[in-house]
PDB file of C-alpha atoms in Angstrom:
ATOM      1  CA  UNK J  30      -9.774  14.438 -24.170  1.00  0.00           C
ATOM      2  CA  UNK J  31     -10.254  11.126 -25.892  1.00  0.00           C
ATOM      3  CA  UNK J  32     -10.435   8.293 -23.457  1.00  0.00           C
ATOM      4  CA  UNK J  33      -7.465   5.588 -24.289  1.00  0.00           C
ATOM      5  CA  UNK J  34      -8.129   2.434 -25.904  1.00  0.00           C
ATOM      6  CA  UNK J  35      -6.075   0.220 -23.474  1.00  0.00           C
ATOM      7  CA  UNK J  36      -5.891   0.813 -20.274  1.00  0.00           C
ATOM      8  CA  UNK J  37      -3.720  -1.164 -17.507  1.00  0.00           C
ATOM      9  CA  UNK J  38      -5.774  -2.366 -14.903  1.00  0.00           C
ATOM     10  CA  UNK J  39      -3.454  -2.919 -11.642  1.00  0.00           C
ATOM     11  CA  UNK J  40      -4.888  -5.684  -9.403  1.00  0.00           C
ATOM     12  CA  UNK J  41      -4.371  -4.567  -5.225  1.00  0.00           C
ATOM     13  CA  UNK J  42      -5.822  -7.890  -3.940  1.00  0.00           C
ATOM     14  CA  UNK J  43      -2.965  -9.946  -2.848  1.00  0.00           C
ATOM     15  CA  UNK J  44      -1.324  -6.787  -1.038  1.00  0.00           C
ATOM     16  CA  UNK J  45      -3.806  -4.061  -0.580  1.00  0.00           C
ATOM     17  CA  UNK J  46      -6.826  -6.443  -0.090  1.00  0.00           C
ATOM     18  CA  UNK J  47      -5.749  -8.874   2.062  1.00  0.00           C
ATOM     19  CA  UNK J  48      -3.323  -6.601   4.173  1.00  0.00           C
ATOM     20  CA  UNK J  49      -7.143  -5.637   6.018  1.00  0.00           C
ATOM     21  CA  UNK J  50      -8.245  -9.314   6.377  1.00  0.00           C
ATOM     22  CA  UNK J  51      -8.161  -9.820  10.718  1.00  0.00           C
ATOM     23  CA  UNK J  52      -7.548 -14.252  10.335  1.00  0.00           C
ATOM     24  CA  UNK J  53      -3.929 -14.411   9.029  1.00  0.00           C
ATOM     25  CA  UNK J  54      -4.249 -15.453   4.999  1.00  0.00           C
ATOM     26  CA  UNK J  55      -1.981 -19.071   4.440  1.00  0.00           C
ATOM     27  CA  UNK J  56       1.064 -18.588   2.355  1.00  0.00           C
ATOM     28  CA  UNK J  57      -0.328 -20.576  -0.111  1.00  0.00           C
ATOM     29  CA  UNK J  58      -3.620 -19.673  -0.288  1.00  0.00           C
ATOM     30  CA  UNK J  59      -1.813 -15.713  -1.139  1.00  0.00           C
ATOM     31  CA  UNK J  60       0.429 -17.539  -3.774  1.00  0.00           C
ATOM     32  CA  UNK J  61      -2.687 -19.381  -5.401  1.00  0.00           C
ATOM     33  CA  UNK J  62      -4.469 -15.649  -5.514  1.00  0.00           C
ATOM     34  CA  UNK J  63      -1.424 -13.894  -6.689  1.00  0.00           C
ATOM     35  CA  UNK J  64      -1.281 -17.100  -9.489  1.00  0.00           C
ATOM     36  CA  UNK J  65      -4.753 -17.450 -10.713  1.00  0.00           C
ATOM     37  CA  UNK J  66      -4.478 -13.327 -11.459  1.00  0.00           C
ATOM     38  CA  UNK J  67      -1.412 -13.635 -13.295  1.00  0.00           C
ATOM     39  CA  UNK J  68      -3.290 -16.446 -15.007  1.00  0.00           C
ATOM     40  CA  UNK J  69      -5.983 -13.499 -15.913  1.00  0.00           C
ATOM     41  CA  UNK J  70      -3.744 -11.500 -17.477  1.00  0.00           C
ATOM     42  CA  UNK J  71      -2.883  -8.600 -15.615  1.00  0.00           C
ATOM     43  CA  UNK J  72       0.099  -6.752 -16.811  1.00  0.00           C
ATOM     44  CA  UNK J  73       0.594  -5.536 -13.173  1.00  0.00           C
ATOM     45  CA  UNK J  74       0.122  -7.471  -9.339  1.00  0.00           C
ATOM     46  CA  UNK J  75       0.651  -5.861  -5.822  1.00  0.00           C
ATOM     47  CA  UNK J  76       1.755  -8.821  -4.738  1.00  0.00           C
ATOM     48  CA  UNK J  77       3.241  -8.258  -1.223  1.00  0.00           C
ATOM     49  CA  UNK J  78       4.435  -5.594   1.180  1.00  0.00           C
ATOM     50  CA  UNK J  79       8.157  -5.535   3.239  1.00  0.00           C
ATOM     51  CA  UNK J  80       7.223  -4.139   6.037  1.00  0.00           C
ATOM     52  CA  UNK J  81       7.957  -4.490   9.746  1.00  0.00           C
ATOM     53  CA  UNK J  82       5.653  -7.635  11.046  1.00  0.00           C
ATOM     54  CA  UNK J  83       4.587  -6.067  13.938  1.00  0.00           C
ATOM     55  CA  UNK J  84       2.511  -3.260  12.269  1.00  0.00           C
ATOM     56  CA  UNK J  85       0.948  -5.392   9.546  1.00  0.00           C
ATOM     57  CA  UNK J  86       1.281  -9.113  10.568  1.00  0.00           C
ATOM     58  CA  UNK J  87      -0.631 -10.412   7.727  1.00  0.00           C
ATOM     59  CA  UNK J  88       1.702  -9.131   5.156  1.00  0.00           C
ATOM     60  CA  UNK J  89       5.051 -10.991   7.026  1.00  0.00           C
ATOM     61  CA  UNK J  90       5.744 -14.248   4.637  1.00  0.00           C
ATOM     62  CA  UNK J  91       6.064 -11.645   1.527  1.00  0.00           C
ATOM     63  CA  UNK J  92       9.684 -13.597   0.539  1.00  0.00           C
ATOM     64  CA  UNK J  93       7.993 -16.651   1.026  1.00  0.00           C
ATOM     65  CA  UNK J  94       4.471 -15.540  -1.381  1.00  0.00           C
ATOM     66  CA  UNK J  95       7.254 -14.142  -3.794  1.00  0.00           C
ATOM     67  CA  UNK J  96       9.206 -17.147  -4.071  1.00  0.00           C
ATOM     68  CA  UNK J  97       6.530 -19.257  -4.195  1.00  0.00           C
ATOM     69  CA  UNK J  98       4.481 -17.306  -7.023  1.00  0.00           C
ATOM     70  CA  UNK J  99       4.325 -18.746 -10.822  1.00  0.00           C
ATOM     71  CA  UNK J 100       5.876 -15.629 -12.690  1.00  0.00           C
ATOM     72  CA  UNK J 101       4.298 -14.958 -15.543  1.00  0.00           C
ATOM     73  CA  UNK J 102       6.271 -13.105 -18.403  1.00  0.00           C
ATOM     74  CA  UNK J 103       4.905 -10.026 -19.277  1.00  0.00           C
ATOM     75  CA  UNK J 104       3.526  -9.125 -15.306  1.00  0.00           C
ATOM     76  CA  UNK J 105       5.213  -6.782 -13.083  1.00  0.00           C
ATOM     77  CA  UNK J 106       4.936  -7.910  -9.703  1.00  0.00           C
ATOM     78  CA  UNK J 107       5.236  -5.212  -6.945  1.00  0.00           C
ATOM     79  CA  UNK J 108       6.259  -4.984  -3.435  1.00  0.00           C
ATOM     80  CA  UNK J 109       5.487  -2.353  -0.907  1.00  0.00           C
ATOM     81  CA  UNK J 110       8.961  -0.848   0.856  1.00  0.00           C
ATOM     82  CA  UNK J 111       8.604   1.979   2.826  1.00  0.00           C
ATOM     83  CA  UNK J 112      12.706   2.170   3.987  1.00  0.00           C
ATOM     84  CA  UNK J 113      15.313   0.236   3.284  1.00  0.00           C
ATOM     85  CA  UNK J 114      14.694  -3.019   4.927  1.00  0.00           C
ATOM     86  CA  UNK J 115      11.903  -3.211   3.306  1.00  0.00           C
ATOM     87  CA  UNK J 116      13.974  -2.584   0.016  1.00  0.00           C
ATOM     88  CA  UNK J 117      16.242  -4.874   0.551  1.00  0.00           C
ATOM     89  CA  UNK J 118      13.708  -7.815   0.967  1.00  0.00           C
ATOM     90  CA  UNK J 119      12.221  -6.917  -1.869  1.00  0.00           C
ATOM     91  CA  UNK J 120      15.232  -7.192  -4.057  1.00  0.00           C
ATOM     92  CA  UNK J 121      16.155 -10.284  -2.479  1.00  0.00           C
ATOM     93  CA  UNK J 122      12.666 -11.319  -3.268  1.00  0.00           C
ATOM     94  CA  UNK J 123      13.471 -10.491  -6.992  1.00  0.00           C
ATOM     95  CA  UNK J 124      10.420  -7.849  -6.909  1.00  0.00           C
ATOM     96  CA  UNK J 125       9.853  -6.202 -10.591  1.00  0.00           C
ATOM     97  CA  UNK J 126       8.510  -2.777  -8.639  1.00  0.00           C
ATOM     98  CA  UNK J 127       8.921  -1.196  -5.210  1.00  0.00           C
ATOM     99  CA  UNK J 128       6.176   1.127  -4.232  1.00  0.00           C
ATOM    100  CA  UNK J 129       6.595   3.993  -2.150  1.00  0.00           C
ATOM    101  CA  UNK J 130       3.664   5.865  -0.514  1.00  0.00           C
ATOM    102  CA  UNK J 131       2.928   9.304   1.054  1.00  0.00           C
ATOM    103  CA  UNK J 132       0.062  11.820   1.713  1.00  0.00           C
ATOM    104  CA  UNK J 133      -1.341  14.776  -0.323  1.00  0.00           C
ATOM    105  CA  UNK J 134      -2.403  15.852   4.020  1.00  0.00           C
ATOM    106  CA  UNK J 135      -0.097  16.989   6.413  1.00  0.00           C
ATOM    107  CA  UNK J 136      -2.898  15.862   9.046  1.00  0.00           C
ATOM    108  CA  UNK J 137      -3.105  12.267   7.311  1.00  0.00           C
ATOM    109  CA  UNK J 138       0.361  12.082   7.168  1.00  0.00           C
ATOM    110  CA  UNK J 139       1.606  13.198  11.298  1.00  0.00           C
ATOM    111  CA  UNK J 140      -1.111  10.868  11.968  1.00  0.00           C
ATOM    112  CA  UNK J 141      -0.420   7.870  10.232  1.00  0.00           C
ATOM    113  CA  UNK J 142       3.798   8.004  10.035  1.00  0.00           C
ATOM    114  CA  UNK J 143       4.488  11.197  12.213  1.00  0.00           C
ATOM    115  CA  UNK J 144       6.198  13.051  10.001  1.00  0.00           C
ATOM    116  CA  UNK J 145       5.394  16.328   7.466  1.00  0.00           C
ATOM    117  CA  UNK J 146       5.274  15.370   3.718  1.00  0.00           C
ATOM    118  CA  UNK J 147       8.553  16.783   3.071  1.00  0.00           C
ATOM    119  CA  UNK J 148      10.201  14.776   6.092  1.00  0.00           C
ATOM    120  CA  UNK J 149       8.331  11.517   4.551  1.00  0.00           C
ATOM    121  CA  UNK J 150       9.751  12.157   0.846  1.00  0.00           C
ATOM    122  CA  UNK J 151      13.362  12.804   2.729  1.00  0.00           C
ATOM    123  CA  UNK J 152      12.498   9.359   4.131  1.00  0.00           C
ATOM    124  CA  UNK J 153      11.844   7.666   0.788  1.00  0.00           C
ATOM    125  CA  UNK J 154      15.411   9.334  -0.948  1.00  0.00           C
ATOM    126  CA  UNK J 155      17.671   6.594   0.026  1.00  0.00           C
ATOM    127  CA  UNK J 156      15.102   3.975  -1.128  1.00  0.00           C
ATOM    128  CA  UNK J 157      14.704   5.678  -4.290  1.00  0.00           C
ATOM    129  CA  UNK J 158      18.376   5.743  -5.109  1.00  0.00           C
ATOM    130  CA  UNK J 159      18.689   2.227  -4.472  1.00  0.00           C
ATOM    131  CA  UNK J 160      15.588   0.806  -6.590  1.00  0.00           C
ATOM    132  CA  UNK J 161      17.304   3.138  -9.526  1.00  0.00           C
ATOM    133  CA  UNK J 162      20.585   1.574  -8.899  1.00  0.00           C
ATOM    134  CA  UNK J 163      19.601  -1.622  -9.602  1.00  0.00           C
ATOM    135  CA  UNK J 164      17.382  -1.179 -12.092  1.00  0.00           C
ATOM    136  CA  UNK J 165      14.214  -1.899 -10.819  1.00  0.00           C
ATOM    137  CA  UNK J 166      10.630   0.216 -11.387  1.00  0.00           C
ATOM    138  CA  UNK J 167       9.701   2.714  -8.921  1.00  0.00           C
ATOM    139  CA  UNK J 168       5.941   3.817  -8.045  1.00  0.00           C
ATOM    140  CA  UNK J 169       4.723   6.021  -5.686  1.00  0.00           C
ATOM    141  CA  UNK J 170       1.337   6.219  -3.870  1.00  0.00           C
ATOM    142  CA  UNK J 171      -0.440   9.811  -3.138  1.00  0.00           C
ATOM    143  CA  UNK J 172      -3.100   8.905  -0.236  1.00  0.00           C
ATOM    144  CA  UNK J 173      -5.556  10.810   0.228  1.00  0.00           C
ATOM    145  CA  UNK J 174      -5.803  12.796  -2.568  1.00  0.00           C
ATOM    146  CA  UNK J 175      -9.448  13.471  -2.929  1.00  0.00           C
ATOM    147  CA  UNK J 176     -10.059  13.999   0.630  1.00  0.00           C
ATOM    148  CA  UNK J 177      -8.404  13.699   4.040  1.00  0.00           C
ATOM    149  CA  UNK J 178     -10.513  11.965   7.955  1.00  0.00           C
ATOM    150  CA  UNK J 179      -8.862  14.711   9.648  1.00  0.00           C
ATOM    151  CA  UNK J 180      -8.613  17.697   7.038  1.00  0.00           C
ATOM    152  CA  UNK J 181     -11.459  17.242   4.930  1.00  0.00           C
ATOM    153  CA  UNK J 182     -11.103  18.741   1.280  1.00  0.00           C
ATOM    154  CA  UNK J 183      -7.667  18.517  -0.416  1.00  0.00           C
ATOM    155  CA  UNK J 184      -6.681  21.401  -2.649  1.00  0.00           C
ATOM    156  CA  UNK J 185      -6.141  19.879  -6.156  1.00  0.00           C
ATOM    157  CA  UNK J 186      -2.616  22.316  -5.763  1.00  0.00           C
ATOM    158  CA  UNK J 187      -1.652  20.405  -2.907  1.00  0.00           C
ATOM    159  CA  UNK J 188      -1.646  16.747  -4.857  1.00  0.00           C
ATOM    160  CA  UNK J 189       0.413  18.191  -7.514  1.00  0.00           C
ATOM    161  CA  UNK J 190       3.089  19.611  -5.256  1.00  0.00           C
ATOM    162  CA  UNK J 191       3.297  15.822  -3.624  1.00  0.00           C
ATOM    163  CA  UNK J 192       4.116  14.661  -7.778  1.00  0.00           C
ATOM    164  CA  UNK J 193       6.392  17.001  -8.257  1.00  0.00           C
ATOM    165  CA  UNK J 194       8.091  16.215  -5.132  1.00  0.00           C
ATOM    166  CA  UNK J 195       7.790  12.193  -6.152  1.00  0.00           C
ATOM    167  CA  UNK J 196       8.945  13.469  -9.854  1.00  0.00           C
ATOM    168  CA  UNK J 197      12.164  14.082  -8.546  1.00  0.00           C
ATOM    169  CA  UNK J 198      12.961  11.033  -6.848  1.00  0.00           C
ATOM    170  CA  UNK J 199      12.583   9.398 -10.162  1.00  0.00           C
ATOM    171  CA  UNK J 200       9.156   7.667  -9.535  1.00  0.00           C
ATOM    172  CA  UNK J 201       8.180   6.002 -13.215  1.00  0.00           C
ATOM    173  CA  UNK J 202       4.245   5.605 -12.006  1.00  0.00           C
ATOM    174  CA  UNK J 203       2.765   7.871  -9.527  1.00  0.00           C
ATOM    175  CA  UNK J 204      -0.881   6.656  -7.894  1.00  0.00           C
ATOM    176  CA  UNK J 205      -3.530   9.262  -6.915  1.00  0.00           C
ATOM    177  CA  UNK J 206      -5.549   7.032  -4.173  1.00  0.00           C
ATOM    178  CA  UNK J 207      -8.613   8.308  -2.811  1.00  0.00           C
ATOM    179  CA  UNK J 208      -7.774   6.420   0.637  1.00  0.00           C
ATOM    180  CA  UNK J 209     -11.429   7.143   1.878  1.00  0.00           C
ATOM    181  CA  UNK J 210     -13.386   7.180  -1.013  1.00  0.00           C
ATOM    182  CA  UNK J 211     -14.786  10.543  -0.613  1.00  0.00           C
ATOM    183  CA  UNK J 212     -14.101  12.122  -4.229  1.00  0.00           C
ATOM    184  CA  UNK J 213     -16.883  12.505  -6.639  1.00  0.00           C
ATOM    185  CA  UNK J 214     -16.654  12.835 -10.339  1.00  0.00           C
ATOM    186  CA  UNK J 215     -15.772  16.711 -10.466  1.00  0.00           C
ATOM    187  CA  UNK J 216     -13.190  16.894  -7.910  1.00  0.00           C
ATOM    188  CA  UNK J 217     -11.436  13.947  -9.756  1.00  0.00           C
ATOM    189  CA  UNK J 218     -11.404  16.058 -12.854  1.00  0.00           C
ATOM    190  CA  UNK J 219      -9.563  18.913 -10.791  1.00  0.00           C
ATOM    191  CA  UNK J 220      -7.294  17.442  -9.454  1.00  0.00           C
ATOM    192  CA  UNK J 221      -6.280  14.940 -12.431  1.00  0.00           C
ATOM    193  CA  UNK J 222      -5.933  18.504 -14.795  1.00  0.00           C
ATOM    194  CA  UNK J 223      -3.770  19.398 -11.539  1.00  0.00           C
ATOM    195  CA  UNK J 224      -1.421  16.624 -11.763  1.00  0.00           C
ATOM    196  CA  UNK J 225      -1.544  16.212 -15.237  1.00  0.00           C
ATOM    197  CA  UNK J 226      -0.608  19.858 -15.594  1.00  0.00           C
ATOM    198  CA  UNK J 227       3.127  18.465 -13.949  1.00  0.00           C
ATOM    199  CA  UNK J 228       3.337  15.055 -15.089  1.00  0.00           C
ATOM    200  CA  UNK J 229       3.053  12.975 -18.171  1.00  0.00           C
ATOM    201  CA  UNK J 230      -0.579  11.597 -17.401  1.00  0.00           C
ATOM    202  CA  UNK J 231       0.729   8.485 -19.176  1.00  0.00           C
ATOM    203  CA  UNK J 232       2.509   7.628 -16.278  1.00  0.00           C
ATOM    204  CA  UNK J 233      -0.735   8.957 -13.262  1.00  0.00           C
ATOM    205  CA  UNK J 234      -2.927   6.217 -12.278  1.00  0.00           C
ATOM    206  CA  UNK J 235      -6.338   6.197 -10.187  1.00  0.00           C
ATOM    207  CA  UNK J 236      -6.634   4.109  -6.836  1.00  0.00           C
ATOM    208  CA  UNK J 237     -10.167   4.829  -6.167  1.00  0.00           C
ATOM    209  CA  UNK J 238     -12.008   3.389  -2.815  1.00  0.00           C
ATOM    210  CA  UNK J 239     -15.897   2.811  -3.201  1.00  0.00           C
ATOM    211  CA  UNK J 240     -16.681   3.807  -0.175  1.00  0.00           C
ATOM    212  CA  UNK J 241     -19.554   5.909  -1.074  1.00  0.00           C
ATOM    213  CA  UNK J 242     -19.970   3.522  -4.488  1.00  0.00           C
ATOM    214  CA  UNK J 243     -18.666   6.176  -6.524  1.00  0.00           C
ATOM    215  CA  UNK J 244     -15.500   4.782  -7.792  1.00  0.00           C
ATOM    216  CA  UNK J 245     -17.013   3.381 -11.417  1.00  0.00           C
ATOM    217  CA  UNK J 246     -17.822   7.095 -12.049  1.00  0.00           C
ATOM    218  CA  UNK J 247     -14.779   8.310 -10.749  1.00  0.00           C
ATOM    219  CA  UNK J 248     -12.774   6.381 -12.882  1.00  0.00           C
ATOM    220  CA  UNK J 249     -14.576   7.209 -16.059  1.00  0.00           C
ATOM    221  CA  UNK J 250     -13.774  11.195 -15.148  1.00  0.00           C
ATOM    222  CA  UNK J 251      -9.762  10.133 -14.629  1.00  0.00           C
ATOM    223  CA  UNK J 252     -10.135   8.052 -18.114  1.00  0.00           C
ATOM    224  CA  UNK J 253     -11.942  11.261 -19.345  1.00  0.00           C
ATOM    225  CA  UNK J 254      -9.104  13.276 -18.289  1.00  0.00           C
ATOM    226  CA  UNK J 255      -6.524  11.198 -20.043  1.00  0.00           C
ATOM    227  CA  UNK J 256      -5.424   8.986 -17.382  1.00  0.00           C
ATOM    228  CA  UNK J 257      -4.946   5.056 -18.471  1.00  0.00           C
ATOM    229  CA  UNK J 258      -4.191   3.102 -15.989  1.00  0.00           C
ATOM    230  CA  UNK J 259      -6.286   1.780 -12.686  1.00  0.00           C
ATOM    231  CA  UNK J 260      -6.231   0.140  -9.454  1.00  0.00           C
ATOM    232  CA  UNK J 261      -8.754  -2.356  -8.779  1.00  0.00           C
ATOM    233  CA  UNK J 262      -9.361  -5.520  -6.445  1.00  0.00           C
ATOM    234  CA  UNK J 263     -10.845  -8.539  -7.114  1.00  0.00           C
ATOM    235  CA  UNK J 264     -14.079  -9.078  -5.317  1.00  0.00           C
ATOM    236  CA  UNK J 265     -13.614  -5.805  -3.697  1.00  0.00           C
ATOM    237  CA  UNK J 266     -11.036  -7.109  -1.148  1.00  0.00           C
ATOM    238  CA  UNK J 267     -10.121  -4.418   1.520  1.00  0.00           C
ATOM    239  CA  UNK J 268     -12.079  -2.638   3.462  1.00  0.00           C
ATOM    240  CA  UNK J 269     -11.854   1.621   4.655  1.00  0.00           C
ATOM    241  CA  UNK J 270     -10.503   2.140   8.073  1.00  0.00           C
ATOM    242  CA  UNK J 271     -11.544   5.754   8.239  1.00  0.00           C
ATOM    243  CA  UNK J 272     -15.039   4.514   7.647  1.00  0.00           C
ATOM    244  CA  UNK J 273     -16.818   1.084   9.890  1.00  0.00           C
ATOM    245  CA  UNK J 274     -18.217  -1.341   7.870  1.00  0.00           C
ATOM    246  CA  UNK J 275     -17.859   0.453   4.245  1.00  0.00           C
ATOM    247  CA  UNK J 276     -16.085  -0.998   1.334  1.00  0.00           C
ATOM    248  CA  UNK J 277     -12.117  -0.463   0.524  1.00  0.00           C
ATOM    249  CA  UNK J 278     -11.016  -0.760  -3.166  1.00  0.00           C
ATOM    250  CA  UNK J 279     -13.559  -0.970  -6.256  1.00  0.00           C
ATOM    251  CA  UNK J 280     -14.302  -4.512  -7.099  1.00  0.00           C
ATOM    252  CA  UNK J 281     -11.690  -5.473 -10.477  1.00  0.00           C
ATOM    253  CA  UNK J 282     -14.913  -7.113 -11.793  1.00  0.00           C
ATOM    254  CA  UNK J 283     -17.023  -4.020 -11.756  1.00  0.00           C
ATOM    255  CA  UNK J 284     -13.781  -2.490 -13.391  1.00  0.00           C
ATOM    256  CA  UNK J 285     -13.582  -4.567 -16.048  1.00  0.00           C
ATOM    257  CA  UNK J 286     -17.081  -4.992 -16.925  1.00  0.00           C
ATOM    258  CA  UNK J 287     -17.779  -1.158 -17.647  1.00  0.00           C
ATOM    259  CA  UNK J 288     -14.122  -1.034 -19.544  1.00  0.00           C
ATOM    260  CA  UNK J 289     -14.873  -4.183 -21.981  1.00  0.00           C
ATOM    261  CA  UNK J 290     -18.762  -2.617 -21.931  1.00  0.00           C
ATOM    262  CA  UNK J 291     -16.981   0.476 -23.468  1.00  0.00           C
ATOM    263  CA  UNK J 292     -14.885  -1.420 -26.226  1.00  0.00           C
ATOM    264  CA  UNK J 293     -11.963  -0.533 -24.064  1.00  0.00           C
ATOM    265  CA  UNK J 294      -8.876  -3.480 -24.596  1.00  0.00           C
ATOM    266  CA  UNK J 295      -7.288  -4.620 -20.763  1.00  0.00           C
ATOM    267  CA  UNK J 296      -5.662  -7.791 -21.762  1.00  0.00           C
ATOM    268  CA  UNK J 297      -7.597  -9.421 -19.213  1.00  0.00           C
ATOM    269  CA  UNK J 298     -10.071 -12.574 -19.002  1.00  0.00           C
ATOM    270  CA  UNK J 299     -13.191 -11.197 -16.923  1.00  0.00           C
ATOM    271  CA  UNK J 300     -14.520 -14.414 -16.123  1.00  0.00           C
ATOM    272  CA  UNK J 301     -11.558 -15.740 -14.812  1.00  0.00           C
ATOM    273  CA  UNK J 302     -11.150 -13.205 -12.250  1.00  0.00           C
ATOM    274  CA  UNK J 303     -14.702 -13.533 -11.780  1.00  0.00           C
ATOM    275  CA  UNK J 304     -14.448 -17.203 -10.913  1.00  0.00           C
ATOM    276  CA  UNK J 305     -11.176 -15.902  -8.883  1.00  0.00           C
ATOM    277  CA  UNK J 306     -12.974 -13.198  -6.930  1.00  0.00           C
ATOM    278  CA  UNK J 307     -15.556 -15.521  -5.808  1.00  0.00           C
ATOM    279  CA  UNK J 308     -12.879 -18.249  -4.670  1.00  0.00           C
ATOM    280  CA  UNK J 309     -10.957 -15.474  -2.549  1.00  0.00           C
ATOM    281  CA  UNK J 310     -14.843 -14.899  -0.877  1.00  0.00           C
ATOM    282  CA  UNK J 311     -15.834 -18.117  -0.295  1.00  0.00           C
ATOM    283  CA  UNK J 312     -12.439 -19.020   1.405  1.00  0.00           C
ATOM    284  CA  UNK J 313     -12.154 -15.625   3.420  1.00  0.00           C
ATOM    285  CA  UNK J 314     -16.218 -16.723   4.220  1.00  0.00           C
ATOM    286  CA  UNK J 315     -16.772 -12.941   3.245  1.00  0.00           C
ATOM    287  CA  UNK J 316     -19.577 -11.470   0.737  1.00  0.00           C
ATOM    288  CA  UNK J 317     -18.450 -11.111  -2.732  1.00  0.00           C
ATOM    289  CA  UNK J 318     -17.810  -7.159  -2.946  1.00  0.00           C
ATOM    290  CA  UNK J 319     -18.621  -7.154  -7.128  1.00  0.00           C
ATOM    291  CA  UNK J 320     -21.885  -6.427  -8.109  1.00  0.00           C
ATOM    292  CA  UNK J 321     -20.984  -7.493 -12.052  1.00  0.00           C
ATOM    293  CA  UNK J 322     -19.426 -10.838 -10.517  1.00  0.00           C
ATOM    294  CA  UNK J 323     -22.321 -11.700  -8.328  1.00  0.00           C
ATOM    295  CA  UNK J 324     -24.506 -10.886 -11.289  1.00  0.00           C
ATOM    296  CA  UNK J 325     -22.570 -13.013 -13.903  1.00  0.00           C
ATOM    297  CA  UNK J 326     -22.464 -16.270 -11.393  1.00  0.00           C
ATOM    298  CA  UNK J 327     -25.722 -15.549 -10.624  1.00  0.00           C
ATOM    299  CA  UNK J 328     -26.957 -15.972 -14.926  1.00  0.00           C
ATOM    300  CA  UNK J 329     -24.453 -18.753 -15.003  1.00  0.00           C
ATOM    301  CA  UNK J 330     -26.450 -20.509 -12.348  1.00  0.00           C
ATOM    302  CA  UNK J 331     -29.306 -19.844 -14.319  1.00  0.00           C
ATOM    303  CA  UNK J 332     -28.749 -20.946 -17.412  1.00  0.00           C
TER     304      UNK J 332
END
């Protein structure tokens, strides 16, 4: 299959990212990332998450980061709502998207939110019907997709029975995360053909985690498979849980530079995430995740 010529590069950072950072992250200094992205030109920002304080506290001033955000036409800005609480700050909050999220493992899924799949989609129903009611885009997240910490291998069968089951709540962008970063280059090609075999692949995207650093290939299998839109985050915010000291999300940079290195259009300035990604670091007083922006500031320095 031909690989697309654009492809929509979602940035995680603000929400995914920093959700993992221990030192609570100012207000501002999440509005400043959130607005310096935007600047970028992203089409789409996970910008915050409505969820109860007590289980992620860094994530509790999303209505203020909202409000406090410079919108920039032409960017979806998403919001995390797993009931309706959560949806009903977010539509306060005048989010574009509401994201939903379950689990291609039963295991993964008692464990993290103590319910089956089917009792977590029954969950999301309600939340669903009200995002459609007033209008606003829905997107669901598949963890653990490529592999599961307490089952192991996922059968590519079992991801496409969680989109067909997300299909019928009326999700308009479904995400197939590999949560621990365990998938390698085939099993992405199974189980994209899987999903793609019950959904428009126009409307699949690939959250890949570089735990074992192979996201960058991963991603070029789901682009080979048809799939055109990716998760990224800048500097490689986020880390794994399921695995001590090992990277979360593939660095936006590293993202970007093999898409523009492939003549592929994103809509997106590289060096001004680049100088972004390495702002984020230096004020979190963590090491710069990107290889391809530690490389570029590194010439720069040079020159």
């Amino acid at each position: 299959m031909a690989i697309a010529q654009h492809v929509k590069v979602v940035e995680v950072g603000p929400r995914d990212g920093l959700q993992n950072e221990k030192q609570f992250v100012p207000t501002e200094v999440k509005i400043e990332l959130i607005d310096r992205l935007s600047a970028a030109g992203f089409q789409n920002v996970e910008a915050a998450s409505f969820v109860s304080p007590k289980w992620v506290p860094q994530m509790a001033d999303g209505a203020q980061v909202m409000a406090g955000i410079k919108r920039r036409q032409g960017t979806v800005y998403s919001v995390l709502t797993p009931n309706l609480k959560g949806f009903e700050g977010a539509l306060a909050a005048k989010a574009d998207e509401v994201v939903i999220f379950g689990a291609a493992s039963e295991a993964f899924s008692q464990r993290n939110i103590n319910c089956s799949i089917a009792e977590s989609i029954e969950r999301f129903e309600p939340v669903a019907a009200a995002a459609k009611d007033a209008g606003l885009r829905l997107r669901a997240s598949i963890s653990c997709a490529l592999g599961c910490p307490y089952e192991g291998e996922i059968a590519p069968a079992a991801v496409a029975d969680v989109v067909k089951r997300m299909l019928a709540l009326g999700c308009d962008e479904i995400d197939i995360a590999d949560t621990i970063g365990v998938g390698t280059p085939r099993k992405v090609t199974a189980v994209m053909n899987a999903v793609s075999a019950v959904a428009d692949p126009a409307m699949l995207s690939a959250h890949f985690h570089d735990t074992y650093g192979m996201a960058l290939a991963n991603i070029l299998s789901a682009l080979e498979a048809g799939i055109a839109i990716v998760h990224s985050s800048a500097a490689g915010l986020g880390g794994c849980p399921y695995a001590k000291g090992a990277t979360g999300n593939v660095a936006t940079e590293d993202v970007l530079y093999m898409l523009h290195g492939m003549d592929i259009e994103t809509g997106i300035d590289l060096d001004q995430v680049i100088n972004t990604g390495q702002w984020i670091s230096d004020y979190l007083q963590r090491a710069n995740a990107s290889r391809a922006g530690k490389a570029i500031i590194t010439k720069r320095q040079a020159a």
